[in-house]
Coordinates of C-alpha atoms in Angstrom, one line a residue:
M1 CA 108.7 170.6 -106.3
A2 CA 105.2 169.6 -106.3
S3 CA 105.2 167.9 -103.0
Q4 CA 107.1 170.6 -101.4
Q5 CA 104.3 173.2 -102.5
T6 CA 101.4 170.7 -100.8
V7 CA 103.4 170.6 -97.6
N8 CA 103.7 174.7 -97.7
N9 CA 100.0 174.9 -98.2
K10 CA 98.8 172.5 -95.3
L11 CA 101.3 174.4 -92.9
K12 CA 99.3 177.8 -94.2
I13 CA 95.8 176.3 -93.7
N14 CA 97.0 174.8 -89.8
N15 CA 98.0 178.4 -89.2
L16 CA 94.6 179.9 -90.2
F17 CA 92.4 177.2 -88.4
D18 CA 91.2 177.9 -85.1
W19 CA 91.8 174.7 -82.9
D20 CA 90.7 176.1 -79.5
K21 CA 87.4 177.2 -80.9
H22 CA 86.8 173.9 -82.6
E23 CA 87.5 172.1 -79.2
I24 CA 85.0 174.1 -77.4
Q25 CA 82.3 173.5 -80.2
I26 CA 83.1 169.8 -79.5
N27 CA 82.7 169.9 -75.7
N28 CA 79.2 171.9 -76.2
E29 CA 78.0 169.3 -78.6
K30 CA 78.8 166.7 -75.8
I31 CA 76.9 168.8 -73.2
N32 CA 73.9 169.3 -75.4
N33 CA 73.9 165.4 -76.2
K34 CA 73.7 164.5 -72.3
K35 CA 71.0 167.2 -71.9
L36 CA 69.1 165.5 -74.8
E37 CA 69.7 162.0 -73.3
S38 CA 68.7 162.7 -69.9
I39 CA 65.5 164.4 -71.1
Y40 CA 64.9 161.4 -73.1
T41 CA 65.6 159.3 -70.2
N42 CA 63.3 161.2 -67.6
N43 CA 60.5 161.1 -70.2
L44 CA 60.6 157.3 -70.1
P45 CA 58.1 155.5 -67.6
K46 CA 59.8 154.1 -64.7
V47 CA 58.8 150.3 -65.5
K48 CA 58.6 147.7 -62.8
E49 CA 57.8 144.1 -63.0
L50 CA 54.2 143.0 -61.9
E51 CA 53.0 146.5 -62.2
T52 CA 50.0 147.3 -64.5
Y53 CA 50.4 150.0 -67.2
K54 CA 48.0 151.1 -70.0
G55 CA 49.2 150.7 -73.6
V56 CA 48.4 150.7 -77.3
I57 CA 48.6 147.9 -79.7
T58 CA 50.9 148.5 -82.5
N59 CA 51.1 145.3 -84.2
I60 CA 49.4 141.8 -84.2
T61 CA 51.5 138.7 -85.6
D62 CA 50.2 135.0 -85.6
R63 CA 52.0 134.7 -82.2
N64 CA 52.0 137.6 -80.4
I65 CA 50.6 141.0 -79.9
I66 CA 53.1 144.2 -79.8
V67 CA 52.0 146.8 -77.4
D68 CA 53.6 150.4 -77.1
F69 CA 53.1 151.3 -73.1
G70 CA 55.7 154.3 -73.2
F71 CA 58.8 152.3 -72.5
K72 CA 62.0 152.5 -74.6
A73 CA 61.0 149.2 -76.2
E74 CA 58.1 147.6 -77.0
G75 CA 56.6 144.5 -75.2
I76 CA 55.2 141.4 -76.4
I77 CA 51.7 139.5 -75.2
P78 CA 51.6 135.9 -76.3
L79 CA 48.5 135.5 -78.5
S80 CA 47.6 132.0 -76.4
E81 CA 46.2 134.1 -73.5
F82 CA 43.3 135.5 -75.2
R83 CA 41.3 132.2 -75.4
E84 CA 37.8 134.0 -75.9
N85 CA 36.9 135.9 -79.0
F86 CA 40.0 138.4 -79.5
P87 CA 38.5 141.8 -79.0
F88 CA 41.2 144.0 -79.9
K89 CA 43.0 145.4 -83.3
I90 CA 45.7 147.7 -84.2
G91 CA 45.4 151.0 -82.3
S92 CA 43.3 149.5 -79.4
D93 CA 43.8 150.5 -75.7
I94 CA 44.7 147.7 -73.7
E95 CA 46.0 147.4 -69.7
I96 CA 48.9 145.1 -69.4
M97 CA 51.2 143.6 -66.5
V98 CA 54.9 143.8 -67.1
V99 CA 55.9 140.0 -66.2
K100 CA 59.4 140.2 -67.2
I101 CA 62.3 142.8 -68.4
D102 CA 65.3 140.8 -69.9
Y103 CA 68.8 142.1 -70.0
K104 CA 68.4 143.1 -73.5
G105 CA 65.5 145.4 -72.5
E106 CA 62.7 143.5 -74.3
C107 CA 59.6 143.3 -72.1
I108 CA 57.2 140.1 -71.5
L109 CA 53.5 141.2 -71.0
S110 CA 50.5 139.7 -69.9
Y111 CA 46.8 140.9 -70.4
Q112 CA 45.3 138.0 -68.5
K113 CA 47.1 138.8 -65.1
A114 CA 46.4 142.6 -65.4
K115 CA 42.7 141.5 -65.8
M116 CA 42.8 139.3 -62.8
L117 CA 44.7 142.0 -60.5
R118 CA 42.1 144.6 -61.7
N119 CA 39.2 142.1 -60.7
W120 CA 40.7 141.5 -57.4
K121 CA 40.8 145.4 -56.6
Q122 CA 37.1 145.4 -57.8
I123 CA 36.3 142.5 -55.5
N124 CA 37.9 144.0 -52.5
E125 CA 36.5 147.3 -53.0
V126 CA 33.0 145.8 -53.1
Y127 CA 33.8 143.6 -50.1
E128 CA 35.0 146.9 -47.9
K129 CA 32.1 149.1 -49.1
S130 CA 29.6 145.9 -48.1
E131 CA 27.8 146.6 -51.6
V132 CA 25.5 144.1 -53.5
I133 CA 26.4 143.0 -57.0
L134 CA 25.2 140.9 -59.7
G135 CA 26.7 137.5 -60.4
Y136 CA 26.5 134.6 -62.7
V137 CA 25.8 131.2 -61.4
A138 CA 28.2 129.2 -63.3
A139 CA 27.9 125.6 -62.0
R140 CA 27.0 123.4 -59.3
T141 CA 29.7 122.1 -56.7
K142 CA 29.9 120.2 -53.7
G143 CA 28.1 121.9 -50.7
G144 CA 26.9 125.2 -53.1
L145 CA 27.1 127.0 -56.2
I146 CA 29.9 128.7 -58.2
V147 CA 29.1 132.3 -58.9
E148 CA 31.4 134.4 -61.3
L149 CA 32.1 138.0 -60.0
F150 CA 34.7 139.9 -62.3
D151 CA 35.5 136.8 -64.1
I152 CA 36.5 135.5 -60.4
E153 CA 35.0 132.4 -59.5
C154 CA 33.3 132.5 -55.8
F155 CA 31.8 130.1 -53.7
L156 CA 28.2 130.5 -52.8
P157 CA 27.6 127.9 -50.0
G158 CA 24.2 126.0 -49.8
S159 CA 23.3 127.5 -46.4
H160 CA 23.5 131.2 -47.8
I161 CA 21.5 130.6 -51.0
N162 CA 18.0 130.9 -49.2
V163 CA 16.6 131.4 -45.8
K164 CA 14.9 128.2 -46.5
P165 CA 16.7 125.0 -46.7
V166 CA 17.5 124.3 -50.8
R167 CA 17.0 120.8 -52.0
D168 CA 17.7 121.4 -55.5
Y169 CA 21.0 123.4 -56.5
D170 CA 20.5 122.9 -60.4
T171 CA 17.7 125.5 -60.5
Y172 CA 20.0 128.4 -59.7
V173 CA 22.7 127.4 -62.5
G174 CA 22.7 129.7 -65.4
K175 CA 20.8 132.7 -63.6
T176 CA 22.0 136.0 -62.7
I177 CA 21.5 136.5 -59.0
E178 CA 22.2 139.5 -56.3
V179 CA 25.0 138.4 -53.8
K180 CA 27.1 140.1 -51.2
V181 CA 30.7 139.2 -50.6
V182 CA 31.0 138.2 -46.9
K183 CA 34.5 136.4 -46.9
I184 CA 37.9 136.8 -48.8
N185 CA 41.0 134.8 -48.0
K186 CA 43.8 136.7 -49.6
K187 CA 46.2 133.8 -48.9
T188 CA 44.2 130.9 -51.1
K189 CA 42.5 133.6 -53.1
N190 CA 39.2 132.2 -52.1
V191 CA 36.0 134.3 -52.1
V192 CA 32.7 133.5 -50.3
V193 CA 29.5 135.2 -51.3
S194 CA 25.8 135.2 -49.7
H195 CA 22.3 135.5 -51.3
K196 CA 20.4 134.6 -47.8
I197 CA 22.0 137.6 -46.3
L198 CA 20.4 140.0 -48.7
I199 CA 16.9 138.0 -48.2
E200 CA 17.3 138.2 -44.6
R201 CA 17.9 141.9 -44.7
D202 CA 14.6 142.5 -46.6
I203 CA 12.8 140.3 -43.9
E204 CA 14.1 142.2 -41.3
E205 CA 13.1 145.6 -42.7
Q206 CA 9.7 144.2 -43.3
R207 CA 9.6 142.6 -39.6
K208 CA 10.5 146.0 -38.4
E209 CA 7.6 147.4 -40.1
M210 CA 5.3 145.1 -38.9
I211 CA 6.3 145.4 -35.5
S212 CA 6.1 149.0 -35.5
K213 CA 2.4 148.4 -36.0
L214 CA 2.0 146.1 -33.1
D215 CA 0.7 147.0 -29.6
K216 CA 0.3 145.5 -26.6
G217 CA -3.3 143.7 -26.2
Q218 CA -3.9 143.1 -29.8
V219 CA -5.3 139.7 -31.0
L220 CA -3.7 138.4 -33.8
E221 CA -3.7 134.7 -35.6
G222 CA -0.6 133.0 -36.2
K223 CA 0.8 129.6 -36.9
I224 CA 2.9 127.4 -34.5
K225 CA 6.5 127.2 -36.4
N226 CA 8.9 125.6 -33.8
I227 CA 8.4 123.9 -30.3
L228 CA 11.4 124.2 -27.7
P229 CA 11.0 123.0 -24.1
Y230 CA 10.4 126.6 -23.0
G231 CA 7.9 127.4 -25.1
A232 CA 7.0 127.8 -29.1
F233 CA 7.9 130.4 -31.9
V234 CA 5.0 131.8 -33.7
D235 CA 4.6 133.1 -37.3
L236 CA 2.6 136.0 -37.5
G237 CA 2.8 136.3 -41.3
G238 CA 6.6 137.3 -41.4
V239 CA 7.2 138.0 -37.8
D240 CA 8.3 135.3 -35.3
A241 CA 7.1 135.8 -31.9
L242 CA 7.6 133.9 -28.7
L243 CA 4.9 132.1 -26.8
H244 CA 6.3 131.2 -23.4
I245 CA 5.3 127.9 -21.8
T246 CA 4.0 129.9 -18.7
D247 CA 1.8 131.6 -21.0
M248 CA 0.1 128.7 -22.7
S249 CA -2.0 127.6 -20.1
W250 CA -3.4 128.4 -16.5
P251 CA -2.9 125.0 -15.1
H252 CA 0.7 123.9 -14.8
I253 CA 2.1 122.1 -17.8
N254 CA 5.5 120.2 -18.4
H255 CA 5.8 120.6 -22.3
P256 CA 4.5 122.9 -24.7
T257 CA 3.2 120.1 -26.9
E258 CA 0.5 119.6 -24.2
I259 CA -1.1 122.5 -25.5
V260 CA 0.1 123.2 -29.0
Q261 CA 1.2 121.2 -32.1
L262 CA 3.4 122.2 -35.1
E263 CA 1.5 124.0 -37.9
Q264 CA -1.2 124.7 -35.8
K265 CA -3.1 127.8 -36.3
L266 CA -4.4 129.8 -33.3
K267 CA -5.2 133.2 -32.0
F268 CA -3.1 134.6 -29.8
V269 CA -2.8 138.2 -27.6
V270 CA 0.1 140.6 -27.7
L271 CA 1.7 140.8 -24.3
G272 CA 4.6 142.7 -25.1
V273 CA 6.6 144.5 -28.1
D274 CA 10.2 145.4 -27.8
K275 CA 10.6 147.6 -30.9
E276 CA 14.3 148.1 -30.3
K277 CA 15.1 144.4 -30.1
N278 CA 12.3 143.6 -32.6
R279 CA 10.7 140.9 -30.3
V280 CA 7.2 140.2 -29.8
Q281 CA 5.8 138.2 -26.7
L282 CA 2.5 136.3 -27.1
G283 CA -0.1 134.9 -24.6
L284 CA -2.7 132.0 -25.1
K285 CA -4.0 131.6 -21.7
Q286 CA -5.0 135.2 -21.4
L287 CA -7.7 134.7 -24.0
Q288 CA -9.3 132.6 -21.4
P289 CA -10.9 133.4 -17.9
H290 CA -8.7 133.3 -15.0
P291 CA -9.1 130.1 -12.7
W292 CA -8.9 132.6 -9.7
D293 CA -12.3 134.0 -10.8
S294 CA -13.9 130.7 -10.1
L295 CA -12.5 130.0 -6.9
D296 CA -14.9 129.6 -3.9
P297 CA -15.6 132.9 -2.7
T298 CA -16.0 131.2 1.1
L299 CA -12.6 130.2 1.1
K300 CA -10.5 132.1 3.8
V301 CA -7.7 131.9 6.3
G302 CA -8.1 128.7 8.1
S303 CA -10.1 126.9 5.5
K304 CA -8.9 123.0 4.4
V305 CA -8.5 122.4 1.1
K306 CA -7.5 119.3 -1.0
G307 CA -4.9 119.7 -3.9
K308 CA -2.2 117.7 -5.9
V309 CA 1.5 118.3 -6.0
S310 CA 2.3 119.9 -9.2
V311 CA 5.7 121.2 -8.7
L312 CA 8.7 120.6 -6.3
A313 CA 11.3 123.4 -5.5
D314 CA 14.1 123.6 -2.9
Y315 CA 12.1 125.8 -0.9
G316 CA 9.1 124.1 -0.7
A317 CA 6.0 122.5 -3.2
F318 CA 2.9 124.0 -5.2
I319 CA -0.3 122.4 -4.7
E320 CA -2.8 122.7 -7.4
I321 CA -6.2 123.4 -5.6
L322 CA -8.1 123.9 -9.1
P323 CA -6.6 123.6 -12.6
G324 CA -4.7 126.8 -12.8
V325 CA -5.1 127.9 -9.1
E326 CA -1.6 126.9 -7.3
A327 CA -0.7 127.7 -3.9
L328 CA 2.7 127.2 -2.1
L329 CA 3.3 124.7 0.5
H330 CA 6.6 126.0 2.2
I331 CA 9.1 123.2 3.5
S332 CA 8.9 124.7 7.0
E333 CA 5.2 124.2 7.0
M334 CA 5.3 120.5 6.0
S335 CA 6.1 119.0 9.3
W336 CA 6.7 119.8 13.0
S337 CA 9.8 117.8 12.6
T338 CA 13.0 120.1 12.0
D339 CA 14.9 117.3 10.2
L340 CA 13.4 117.7 6.5
S341 CA 16.2 119.1 4.3
S342 CA 14.2 118.7 1.3
P343 CA 10.7 118.7 0.2
K344 CA 11.2 115.3 -1.5
D345 CA 11.6 113.9 2.0
F346 CA 7.8 114.7 2.6
L347 CA 6.3 115.0 -0.8
Q348 CA 6.2 113.6 -4.4
I349 CA 4.8 115.1 -7.4
G350 CA 1.1 113.9 -7.9
D351 CA 0.6 113.1 -4.4
E352 CA -3.0 114.3 -3.4
I353 CA -3.0 116.0 0.2
E354 CA -5.3 118.0 2.6
T355 CA -3.9 121.2 3.7
I356 CA -5.0 124.3 5.6
I357 CA -4.8 127.8 4.4
L358 CA -2.4 130.3 5.9
T359 CA -2.9 133.2 3.7
I360 CA -5.1 134.2 0.5
D361 CA -4.7 137.3 -1.5
R362 CA -7.0 137.4 -4.4
E363 CA -5.9 140.6 -5.7
D364 CA -2.5 139.4 -6.0
R365 CA -3.6 135.6 -6.7
K366 CA -1.4 134.3 -4.1
M367 CA -2.1 131.6 -1.7
S368 CA 0.0 129.8 1.3
L369 CA -0.8 126.6 2.9
S370 CA 0.4 124.3 5.7
V371 CA 0.1 120.6 6.8
K372 CA 1.4 120.4 9.9
R373 CA -0.9 123.0 11.5
M374 CA -3.9 120.7 10.8
T375 CA -2.3 118.8 13.9
E376 CA -1.4 120.2 17.2
D377 CA 2.2 120.8 18.0
P378 CA 3.8 118.3 19.5
W379 CA 6.5 120.1 21.0
I380 CA 4.2 122.1 23.3
N381 CA 4.2 119.4 26.0
I382 CA 7.4 117.7 25.2
N383 CA 9.1 118.0 28.5
S384 CA 6.6 115.7 30.0
K385 CA 6.7 112.7 27.4
Y386 CA 10.5 112.7 26.3
T387 CA 12.3 113.5 29.4
I388 CA 15.9 112.9 29.9
G389 CA 16.5 109.1 30.2
S390 CA 13.1 107.9 29.0
Q391 CA 13.1 105.3 26.5
H392 CA 11.3 105.3 23.3
E393 CA 11.1 103.1 20.2
G394 CA 11.0 104.9 16.7
I395 CA 11.7 104.3 13.1
V396 CA 14.7 105.2 11.2
K397 CA 13.9 107.7 8.9
K398 CA 17.2 109.2 7.5
F399 CA 21.1 108.8 7.5
M400 CA 23.7 111.7 7.9
N401 CA 27.3 111.4 7.5
F402 CA 27.1 112.1 11.4
G403 CA 24.4 110.1 12.5
L404 CA 20.5 109.5 11.7
F405 CA 17.1 110.6 12.5
V406 CA 14.5 108.6 14.4
E407 CA 10.9 109.5 13.9
F408 CA 8.4 108.7 16.6
K409 CA 4.7 108.2 16.4
D410 CA 3.4 111.5 17.1
G411 CA 6.0 113.4 14.5
I412 CA 8.8 114.2 16.7
S413 CA 12.1 113.4 15.4
G414 CA 15.3 113.0 17.3
L415 CA 19.0 113.0 16.3
L416 CA 21.1 109.9 17.2
Y417 CA 24.8 110.5 16.4
T418 CA 27.1 107.5 15.4
S419 CA 29.4 107.8 18.4
D420 CA 25.9 107.1 20.4
L421 CA 25.3 103.7 18.7
S422 CA 28.0 101.1 20.1
W423 CA 30.2 101.4 23.0
T424 CA 32.9 99.1 21.3
K425 CA 32.5 99.1 17.5
K426 CA 33.9 102.1 15.5
I427 CA 31.0 102.8 13.0
K428 CA 32.1 105.4 10.2
H429 CA 28.5 105.7 9.0
P430 CA 25.1 104.7 10.3
S431 CA 24.3 102.6 7.4
E432 CA 26.7 99.9 8.9
F433 CA 24.4 99.8 12.0
C434 CA 21.0 99.8 10.6
N435 CA 18.8 100.3 7.7
I436 CA 16.1 102.9 6.6
N437 CA 12.9 102.1 8.5
D438 CA 14.2 99.8 10.7
E439 CA 12.8 100.2 14.5
L440 CA 15.1 101.2 16.9
K441 CA 15.1 101.6 20.9
V442 CA 16.7 104.8 22.0
I443 CA 17.0 106.9 25.1
V444 CA 16.5 110.8 25.4
I445 CA 20.1 112.1 26.1
S446 CA 19.1 116.0 26.0
L447 CA 16.4 118.2 25.0
D448 CA 16.3 121.9 23.8
Y449 CA 12.8 123.3 23.5
K450 CA 13.8 126.6 22.1
R451 CA 15.9 125.1 19.1
R452 CA 13.2 122.1 18.9
K453 CA 16.2 119.8 19.0
L454 CA 16.0 116.1 20.6
I455 CA 19.2 114.2 21.1
L456 CA 19.0 110.5 21.5
G457 CA 21.2 107.6 22.2
H458 CA 21.4 103.7 21.7
K459 CA 24.4 102.6 23.5
Q460 CA 23.3 104.1 27.0
L461 CA 20.6 101.4 26.8
M462 CA 23.5 98.8 27.7
V463 CA 25.8 98.7 30.4
N464 CA 29.2 100.5 29.9
P465 CA 31.5 97.8 29.1
W466 CA 34.5 99.6 30.1
N467 CA 34.0 99.3 33.7
K468 CA 34.5 95.6 33.0
Y469 CA 37.4 96.2 30.8
E470 CA 39.1 97.9 33.3
K471 CA 39.5 94.9 35.6
I472 CA 40.0 92.3 32.6
Y473 CA 42.5 94.3 30.3
M474 CA 45.0 95.5 32.9
M475 CA 48.6 96.5 31.9
D476 CA 50.8 93.5 30.7
S477 CA 48.0 91.2 30.7
I478 CA 47.8 88.5 27.8
H479 CA 44.6 87.7 25.8
S480 CA 43.6 85.7 23.1
G481 CA 42.0 87.2 19.8
I482 CA 41.0 86.4 16.5
I483 CA 42.1 88.5 13.3
L484 CA 39.0 90.0 11.7
N485 CA 40.3 92.1 8.9
I486 CA 43.8 93.2 7.5
F487 CA 44.8 96.6 6.7
D488 CA 47.6 98.5 5.3
K489 CA 48.3 100.3 8.7
G490 CA 47.1 97.1 10.9
A491 CA 44.1 95.0 11.7
T492 CA 41.1 94.6 13.5
V493 CA 41.2 91.9 16.5
K494 CA 38.2 90.5 18.2
F495 CA 38.6 89.0 21.9
Y496 CA 36.4 86.5 23.7
D497 CA 34.1 89.2 25.1
S498 CA 33.1 90.6 21.6
L499 CA 35.7 93.5 22.1
E500 CA 36.9 94.6 18.9
T501 CA 40.0 96.9 18.5
F502 CA 42.5 98.0 16.1
V503 CA 46.2 96.6 16.5
P504 CA 48.9 98.7 14.6
K505 CA 51.0 97.0 11.9
R506 CA 54.2 97.2 14.1
F507 CA 52.7 95.1 16.9
L508 CA 51.4 92.4 14.6
E509 CA 54.8 91.0 13.6
K510 CA 55.5 87.4 14.3
K511 CA 58.5 86.0 16.1
N512 CA 59.6 84.3 12.8
G513 CA 59.1 87.8 10.8
T514 CA 55.9 87.0 9.0
Q515 CA 52.6 88.7 9.1
F516 CA 49.0 87.4 10.4
K517 CA 46.2 86.3 8.0
A518 CA 42.6 87.1 8.7
G519 CA 41.2 84.1 10.9
E520 CA 44.3 83.4 12.9
V521 CA 44.2 83.3 16.6
A522 CA 47.1 84.8 18.5
E523 CA 48.1 85.7 22.0
F524 CA 48.1 89.8 22.4
K525 CA 49.5 91.8 25.5
V526 CA 47.8 95.0 26.8
V527 CA 50.5 97.7 26.5
E528 CA 48.1 100.6 27.2
F529 CA 44.7 101.3 28.6
N530 CA 42.9 104.5 29.1
K531 CA 39.2 104.4 30.2
D532 CA 38.8 108.1 29.9
I533 CA 39.4 108.2 26.1
K534 CA 38.2 104.6 25.9
K535 CA 41.5 103.3 24.4
I536 CA 42.8 99.7 24.8
L537 CA 46.3 99.2 22.9
F538 CA 47.3 95.6 22.2
S539 CA 50.4 94.0 20.9
H540 CA 51.5 90.6 19.9
T541 CA 55.1 91.5 19.6
A542 CA 55.4 92.4 23.4
T543 CA 54.4 88.8 24.3
Y544 CA 57.8 87.2 23.1
R545 CA 60.1 90.5 22.8
I546 CA 62.4 91.1 25.8
S547 CA 62.4 94.5 27.4
R548 CA 65.3 96.6 27.3
I549 CA 65.9 96.3 31.3
Q550 CA 65.9 92.6 31.0
K551 CA 68.6 92.7 28.0
K552 CA 70.6 95.0 30.5
E553 CA 70.2 92.5 33.5
K554 CA 71.2 89.7 31.3
R555 CA 74.3 91.2 30.1
I556 CA 75.4 91.9 33.7
R557 CA 74.6 88.7 34.8
N558 CA 76.8 86.9 31.8
R559 CA 79.9 89.3 32.5
K560 CA 79.8 88.2 36.3
F561 CA 79.4 84.6 35.2
E562 CA 82.4 85.2 32.9
R563 CA 84.6 86.5 35.5
S564 CA 83.5 83.8 38.2
T565 CA 84.3 81.2 35.7
L566 CA 87.6 82.7 34.8
G567 CA 88.7 83.0 38.3
D568 CA 87.8 79.1 39.1
I569 CA 89.6 77.9 36.0
E570 CA 92.9 79.4 37.3
G571 CA 94.6 76.3 39.1
L572 CA 98.1 77.5 39.2
M573 CA 99.5 79.7 41.9
K574 CA 101.6 81.5 39.5
L575 CA 98.7 82.3 37.1
K576 CA 96.6 83.2 40.0
E577 CA 99.5 85.7 41.1
Q578 CA 99.7 87.2 38.0
I579 CA 95.8 87.5 37.3
E580 CA 95.9 89.5 40.9
K581 CA 98.7 91.5 39.5
D582 CA 96.7 92.5 36.4
K583 CA 93.3 92.6 38.2
K584 CA 93.3 96.3 38.6
K585 CA 94.2 96.9 35.0
E586 CA 91.4 94.3 33.9
D587 CA 88.7 96.1 36.4
K588 CA 89.4 99.2 34.6
A589 CA 89.3 97.7 31.1
I590 CA 86.1 95.8 32.2
Q591 CA 84.7 99.4 33.7
S592 CA 85.7 101.5 30.3
E593 CA 84.1 98.4 28.5
D594 CA 80.9 99.0 30.7
K595 CA 80.6 102.5 30.2
K596 CA 81.0 102.0 26.5
E597 CA 78.5 99.5 26.4
D598 CA 76.1 101.6 28.8
K599 CA 76.4 104.3 26.5
A600 CA 75.4 102.1 23.6
I601 CA 72.5 100.7 25.3
Q602 CA 71.3 104.3 26.2
S603 CA 71.6 105.2 22.6
E604 CA 69.6 102.2 21.2
D605 CA 67.2 103.0 24.1
K606 CA 66.9 106.5 23.2
K607 CA 66.4 105.6 19.4
E608 CA 63.7 102.8 20.2
D609 CA 62.0 105.2 22.4
K610 CA 61.6 107.9 19.8
A611 CA 60.5 105.6 17.2
I612 CA 57.8 104.0 19.6
Q613 CA 56.8 107.7 20.5
S614 CA 56.6 108.6 16.8
E615 CA 54.6 105.4 16.2
D616 CA 52.4 106.2 19.2
K617 CA 51.6 109.8 18.0
K618 CA 50.9 108.5 14.5
E619 CA 48.4 106.1 15.8
D620 CA 46.8 108.5 18.3
K621 CA 46.4 111.0 15.5
A622 CA 44.8 108.3 13.4
I623 CA 42.5 107.5 16.1
Q624 CA 41.6 110.7 16.7
S625 CA 40.8 111.5 13.2
E626 CA 38.6 108.4 13.0
D627 CA 36.8 109.4 16.1
K628 CA 36.4 113.2 14.6
K629 CA 34.8 111.7 11.6
D630 CA 32.6 109.6 13.5
K631 CA 31.4 112.6 15.7

C-alpha cells in the first residue's frame, strides 16, 4: 500500500512540473556562460613569445619571481637573472619578455632580455637622432676602449678618442665621457662610438668663427704644422691654412723645406679666405719686395741678358735673370733648327746661357727671350750653300724611327731617311748604321726653304750597284753565297760582291731534306730579278729541282722508248702479226693513258703554280711591309 502511494505522489509531481520552462532556463544559462567566457577571454592580453609586457611582482621565492602581467596564468622569472643587487619587492612594477609558453599555459619570463631589447631600442633611437650621450669607460681593449651605453658594451676605437694620437688609453678608464654612436651592426650586435667627432665639431665651430674674422691682406703669426711637396700647412691658433710652394719665395724652389721647417714660427699675409669652404690661403714672399722692382730699368727689347735654366717644360724653359725674376725661352726660339722635339735636346736645368730679350712687360712682370736671334738666320742664304747635289759633312744629333738628323757647323740640320743610308742593306733603325755624334758624309737631295726642310742622302754618294747587278744576276744564273742569319721565315745570304738578300724558307731546302745552318756556303739560282723595285730572289732548291716541262718531256721519251723496245723484242712473225692487229687498240689505250696523265700533270702544275703564287704574294707583302717600316 505504501509503495503504491509513493508512486502516485510522484506521478502527481511530474504532472505539476513544467519541463519546457526548465529546459529554456538551462539553455539561457549556457548562453550566459558563453558570453561570460567570451568577455573573460577578450579581456585577457594576446600574449606572444619574445614580446615585452609590463607586470607586477606577486610573490618572491628562493628560486623564482612570480609576475602577474595580465595573462590567465602568472609567469616565472628565474632569480638567477638578477646578478646585481635585487632592486624589486612584492608589488613592484617590472618589464618582462615572454620567452616561452608551454602546453599547460605556464609562461617562462625574462627580465634581462626585456632590458636588453629596451636598451637596443634606446641606442638605435640615439643613433638615428644623432644625439650625444654620456658613456662610462669600463675597460681598455685591443685597439681602443670599451664604453657602456644603456648597459651595452660599445667599442671606442683609439683613432676616435681624440684629434691627437692617444698613447695611454688607461687614463680614460673609469671616466664618463661624451660620445656619439657612429655605427651599428645589427647582425653582430656591435656598436661603435666616437669621442673625436665631438671635438672636431667644436673645433670646426671655433674655426668658422675665427675664419669669419679673417680678411685678405691681414698679417698673422703662425706655426708650420705640416710640410708636403706642394706646400705647407700653418696653424694660426686653431685654424689651419695653406701656404703654397709658389707663395713661399720669389725665386723658384724645388721643395718647401728650402724655405720653411716644422714648428717654425713666421709671419704670413692672408691672400684669400673662402668662408663657405672654410679655407685660408697664406703668402710668405708677399711680405718681401718684388724682385722685378730691382730689375735694371735700362733693359728693353733687344738687350742681351744672362741667366740660369730653372725650369724645363714641354713648350720651353724658364731662365732666371735675377733671384725671383724668370723669363720664358720658348722652344721655337732656342735654335734655327726645326728638329727640336723637346727643350731637353737643347738645355738642361742649371745651364747658364746668354739670351736676347724679345718682349718685356714690367706691369704684368712678364718677359720672353730668344737664343737663336743672337745669330743670323742661316736659312736666308741657304740656297747658295746647300744646293741640290752638294756634298757636306755633319754630326749625327738625333735618331728617329724613320731616320736621323744631321747637324752642320752653321746650325742647319737635315733629315736623312733610313732608306737613303744604303743601297743594299736593309736597315730597320738608324742605330744599326751609325751612332750619335758620329761624323757622316751626306749629299743634299731636296731643299724646301718655306718649310725649312733639308732632305739628305748618304747612299747617293756611292755608285748604284743595281746597274752592275743587272748584268751579273741574270735570270737562271747560279751564284755562291754564305748563310749569315737563320730566321723562322728564311735566311739572309751574302754573295761575293757584298750583296745581302733575304731567301724565303721554301727556297732553302737541301736535296736531302735538311735545312741550312749559319756559316754554310751553297749555290743559289736567280729566280726573279726586278731592278725597278730593287728585288733579287734567289733559290737553292731551284739548282737541283727539275722543272715541270722537263718532267713531261722525260715521260714522253720514256714512253717512246718503251714502245720501240717492245717492237724490237718481237722476233716471231706470229707475234708481230698479232701486235699489228692490236696496234690500233694499243694506240687508243696509250692515247687514253696520255690524256689521263696529261690531266694529272696539269692538275699538279696548277696546284704547284697556286702554291708558288701564294708564297710569292706572302713574300712580296713581307718585303713591302719591311720597306714601309724602313720608309
